[in-house]
Amino acid sequence: MNAIDLIGRLHEHRAWVNRKLLAAAQGLSIEALRKPLAIGQGSIWKSLLHMYAAEYVWLEALLGNEAATLPGDLAGKLPGNQEGEGGIESLDDLTTRWAAGESRWQAYLQGLTTDSLDDLVFKVSSNGQRRATRRGDLLLHVCTHAHYTAAQVVNMLRQVGAQPLPDPMLITLARQEMADGSRS
């Protein structure tokens, strides 16, 4: 497996886990989804939003928009939403936006070349600093951040009694693909 294939596989896994987390969250009440918990971003809802927002702004940076924010995100409280929810009203809305974002990710990854992995990508941080990161490191960061946060969400799902809990392990994806013949 070459570097591009490996990065692609990690992003394939990231997207699969996202779908698993969203499916598990669909079975929750609004109260359970937004229940304050002392982990992650403070609730399942806020953690899912954080995961989506991170994937959105990093893809924007990779595409050259170094000052990207989540669409609809404004300083202060948003009408009808909690602060920092980017105008996302519901789990269905989040699921729709995330699916569209994943299509954009797939298109981006299809055009990735080995030579581009060492290119610098610029991002303006929330405190206004412009920073450079190698494209390859950024692509790996998106996946490791997603996996770290997914583990927190699984823990939160356990705390609110969600059943069954999603299994976010890459080995589970690989074995599932082998069993259904989608990957040999």
Tab-separated table of C-alpha atoms in Angstrom:
chain	number	residue	atom	x	y	z
A	1	MET	CA	0.000	0.000	0.000
A	2	ASN	CA	1.483	3.365	-0.998
A	3	ALA	CA	1.065	6.651	0.894
A	4	ILE	CA	-1.943	7.802	-1.146
A	5	ASP	CA	-3.684	4.449	-0.687
A	6	LEU	CA	-2.993	4.504	3.049
A	7	ILE	CA	-4.333	8.044	3.456
A	8	GLY	CA	-7.366	7.078	1.394
A	9	ARG	CA	-7.986	4.025	3.584
A	10	LEU	CA	-7.773	6.081	6.767
A	11	HIS	CA	-10.295	8.562	5.359
A	12	GLU	CA	-12.543	5.705	4.258
A	13	HIS	CA	-12.440	4.440	7.842
A	14	ARG	CA	-13.122	7.961	9.196
A	15	ALA	CA	-16.253	8.258	7.036
A	16	TRP	CA	-17.449	4.764	8.024
A	17	VAL	CA	-17.071	5.590	11.727
A	18	ASN	CA	-18.918	8.886	11.253
A	19	ARG	CA	-21.854	7.015	9.723
A	20	LYS	CA	-21.830	4.519	12.623
A	21	LEU	CA	-21.854	7.329	15.210
A	22	LEU	CA	-24.682	9.177	13.461
A	23	ALA	CA	-26.717	5.966	13.230
A	24	ALA	CA	-26.243	5.324	16.961
A	25	ALA	CA	-27.218	8.912	17.760
A	26	GLN	CA	-30.426	8.578	15.699
A	27	GLY	CA	-31.838	6.261	18.351
A	28	LEU	CA	-31.374	8.797	21.152
A	29	SER	CA	-33.826	11.272	22.583
A	30	ILE	CA	-32.972	14.974	22.284
A	31	GLU	CA	-32.311	14.936	26.028
A	32	ALA	CA	-29.780	12.100	25.754
A	33	LEU	CA	-28.175	13.646	22.676
A	34	ARG	CA	-27.644	16.961	24.465
A	35	LYS	CA	-27.082	15.613	27.990
A	36	PRO	CA	-24.094	17.364	29.606
A	37	LEU	CA	-21.239	14.912	30.072
A	38	ALA	CA	-17.748	15.502	31.460
A	39	ILE	CA	-15.944	14.256	28.355
A	40	GLY	CA	-15.262	15.434	24.824
A	41	GLN	CA	-17.024	18.652	23.918
A	42	GLY	CA	-19.510	18.224	26.781
A	43	SER	CA	-22.302	16.284	25.049
A	44	ILE	CA	-22.808	13.836	22.222
A	45	TRP	CA	-24.396	16.610	20.148
A	46	LYS	CA	-21.550	19.078	20.664
A	47	SER	CA	-18.949	16.386	19.993
A	48	LEU	CA	-20.606	15.351	16.717
A	49	LEU	CA	-20.793	19.008	15.686
A	50	HIS	CA	-17.124	19.418	16.585
A	51	MET	CA	-16.168	16.437	14.430
A	52	TYR	CA	-18.146	17.752	11.472
A	53	ALA	CA	-16.787	21.284	11.876
A	54	ALA	CA	-13.189	20.075	12.081
A	55	GLU	CA	-13.555	18.030	8.909
A	56	TYR	CA	-15.215	20.976	7.171
A	57	VAL	CA	-12.613	23.618	8.042
A	58	TRP	CA	-9.639	21.353	7.352
A	59	LEU	CA	-10.982	20.425	3.928
A	60	GLU	CA	-11.499	24.107	3.226
A	61	ALA	CA	-7.873	24.775	4.220
A	62	LEU	CA	-6.701	21.968	1.933
A	63	LEU	CA	-8.688	23.602	-0.868
A	64	GLY	CA	-7.022	26.975	-0.207
A	65	ASN	CA	-9.548	28.704	2.069
A	66	GLU	CA	-7.250	29.265	5.022
A	67	ALA	CA	-9.727	31.334	7.068
A	68	ALA	CA	-12.721	28.991	6.777
A	69	THR	CA	-15.358	28.700	9.464
A	70	LEU	CA	-18.378	26.445	9.672
A	71	PRO	CA	-21.184	27.811	7.459
A	72	GLY	CA	-23.662	29.816	9.507
A	73	ASP	CA	-21.288	30.146	12.441
A	74	LEU	CA	-21.357	33.606	13.949
A	75	ALA	CA	-19.746	35.162	16.977
A	76	GLY	CA	-22.144	34.876	19.882
A	77	LYS	CA	-25.418	32.997	20.081
A	78	LEU	CA	-27.061	31.818	16.889
A	79	PRO	CA	-30.839	32.213	16.517
A	80	GLY	CA	-32.575	28.997	17.564
A	81	ASN	CA	-29.296	27.260	18.376
A	82	GLN	CA	-26.733	26.887	21.063
A	83	GLU	CA	-23.624	29.014	20.640
A	84	GLY	CA	-21.226	27.608	18.065
A	85	GLU	CA	-23.602	25.143	16.388
A	86	GLY	CA	-23.047	26.604	12.924
A	87	GLY	CA	-26.733	26.940	12.096
A	88	ILE	CA	-27.254	23.176	12.285
A	89	GLU	CA	-30.738	22.610	13.645
A	90	SER	CA	-31.070	18.845	14.027
A	91	LEU	CA	-29.384	15.481	13.751
A	92	ASP	CA	-31.006	15.032	10.330
A	93	ASP	CA	-29.542	18.381	9.220
A	94	LEU	CA	-26.119	17.367	10.536
A	95	THR	CA	-26.351	13.998	8.768
A	96	THR	CA	-27.251	15.667	5.461
A	97	ARG	CA	-24.443	18.212	5.722
A	98	TRP	CA	-21.919	15.575	6.752
A	99	ALA	CA	-22.843	13.381	3.771
A	100	ALA	CA	-22.361	16.349	1.429
A	101	GLY	CA	-19.044	17.105	3.105
A	102	GLU	CA	-17.960	13.513	2.678
A	103	SER	CA	-18.655	13.731	-1.053
A	104	ARG	CA	-16.368	16.767	-1.171
A	105	TRP	CA	-13.702	14.854	0.776
A	106	GLN	CA	-13.875	11.932	-1.658
A	107	ALA	CA	-13.490	14.256	-4.646
A	108	TYR	CA	-10.501	15.916	-2.976
A	109	LEU	CA	-8.821	12.625	-2.111
A	110	GLN	CA	-9.273	11.341	-5.673
A	111	GLY	CA	-7.036	14.152	-6.938
A	112	LEU	CA	-4.325	13.710	-4.316
A	113	THR	CA	-0.790	12.957	-5.527
A	114	THR	CA	2.268	11.705	-3.689
A	115	ASP	CA	4.191	14.838	-4.673
A	116	SER	CA	1.559	17.064	-3.061
A	117	LEU	CA	1.904	15.445	0.390
A	118	ASP	CA	4.898	17.662	1.239
A	119	ASP	CA	3.189	20.886	0.088
A	120	LEU	CA	2.424	23.425	2.788
A	121	VAL	CA	-1.200	24.148	3.632
A	122	PHE	CA	-2.015	27.356	5.481
A	123	LYS	CA	-4.739	27.784	8.095
A	124	VAL	CA	-5.613	30.817	10.161
A	125	SER	CA	-6.236	29.638	13.725
A	126	SER	CA	-9.083	30.836	15.937
A	127	ASN	CA	-6.659	33.278	17.583
A	128	GLY	CA	-5.727	34.786	14.206
A	129	GLN	CA	-2.337	33.134	13.694
A	130	ARG	CA	-1.523	31.899	10.199
A	131	ARG	CA	0.211	28.535	10.395
A	132	ALA	CA	1.645	26.147	7.838
A	133	THR	CA	1.371	22.355	7.975
A	134	ARG	CA	2.495	19.748	5.478
A	135	ARG	CA	-0.484	18.404	3.506
A	136	GLY	CA	0.310	14.800	4.463
A	137	ASP	CA	0.405	15.652	8.178
A	138	LEU	CA	-2.865	17.541	7.916
A	139	LEU	CA	-4.566	14.625	6.154
A	140	LEU	CA	-3.383	12.263	8.889
A	141	HIS	CA	-4.412	14.725	11.606
A	142	VAL	CA	-7.993	14.819	10.316
A	143	CYS	CA	-8.189	11.040	10.722
A	144	THR	CA	-6.490	10.806	14.121
A	145	HIS	CA	-8.627	13.686	15.442
A	146	ALA	CA	-11.758	11.956	14.178
A	147	HIS	CA	-10.770	8.645	15.759
A	148	TYR	CA	-9.907	10.273	19.101
A	149	THR	CA	-13.207	12.149	19.195
A	150	ALA	CA	-15.144	9.093	18.022
A	151	ALA	CA	-13.828	7.169	21.039
A	152	GLN	CA	-15.157	9.944	23.263
A	153	VAL	CA	-18.558	9.785	21.545
A	154	VAL	CA	-18.707	5.996	21.998
A	155	ASN	CA	-17.968	6.527	25.695
A	156	MET	CA	-20.755	9.136	25.889
A	157	LEU	CA	-23.154	6.790	24.073
A	158	ARG	CA	-22.328	4.153	26.693
A	159	GLN	CA	-23.038	6.683	29.474
A	160	VAL	CA	-26.519	7.485	28.119
A	161	GLY	CA	-27.339	3.788	27.641
A	162	ALA	CA	-27.293	3.597	23.839
A	163	GLN	CA	-27.505	0.047	22.487
A	164	PRO	CA	-25.943	-1.366	20.500
A	165	LEU	CA	-22.748	0.629	20.774
A	166	PRO	CA	-20.925	1.193	17.487
A	167	ASP	CA	-17.601	-0.584	17.041
A	168	PRO	CA	-15.298	2.053	15.487
A	169	MET	CA	-12.250	-0.161	14.980
A	170	LEU	CA	-10.644	-0.312	11.525
A	171	ILE	CA	-10.209	-4.063	11.908
A	172	THR	CA	-14.001	-4.351	12.226
A	173	LEU	CA	-14.435	-2.469	8.946
A	174	ALA	CA	-11.821	-4.680	7.251
A	175	ARG	CA	-13.428	-7.901	8.492
A	176	GLN	CA	-16.896	-6.692	7.522
A	177	GLU	CA	-15.648	-5.912	4.005
A	178	MET	CA	-14.012	-9.338	3.735
A	179	ALA	CA	-17.207	-11.044	4.880
A	180	ASP	CA	-19.428	-9.213	2.394
A	181	GLY	CA	-16.896	-9.480	-0.448
A	182	SER	CA	-16.534	-5.726	-0.970
A	183	ARG	CA	-12.787	-5.887	-0.354
A	184	SER	CA	-10.504	-8.807	-1.036
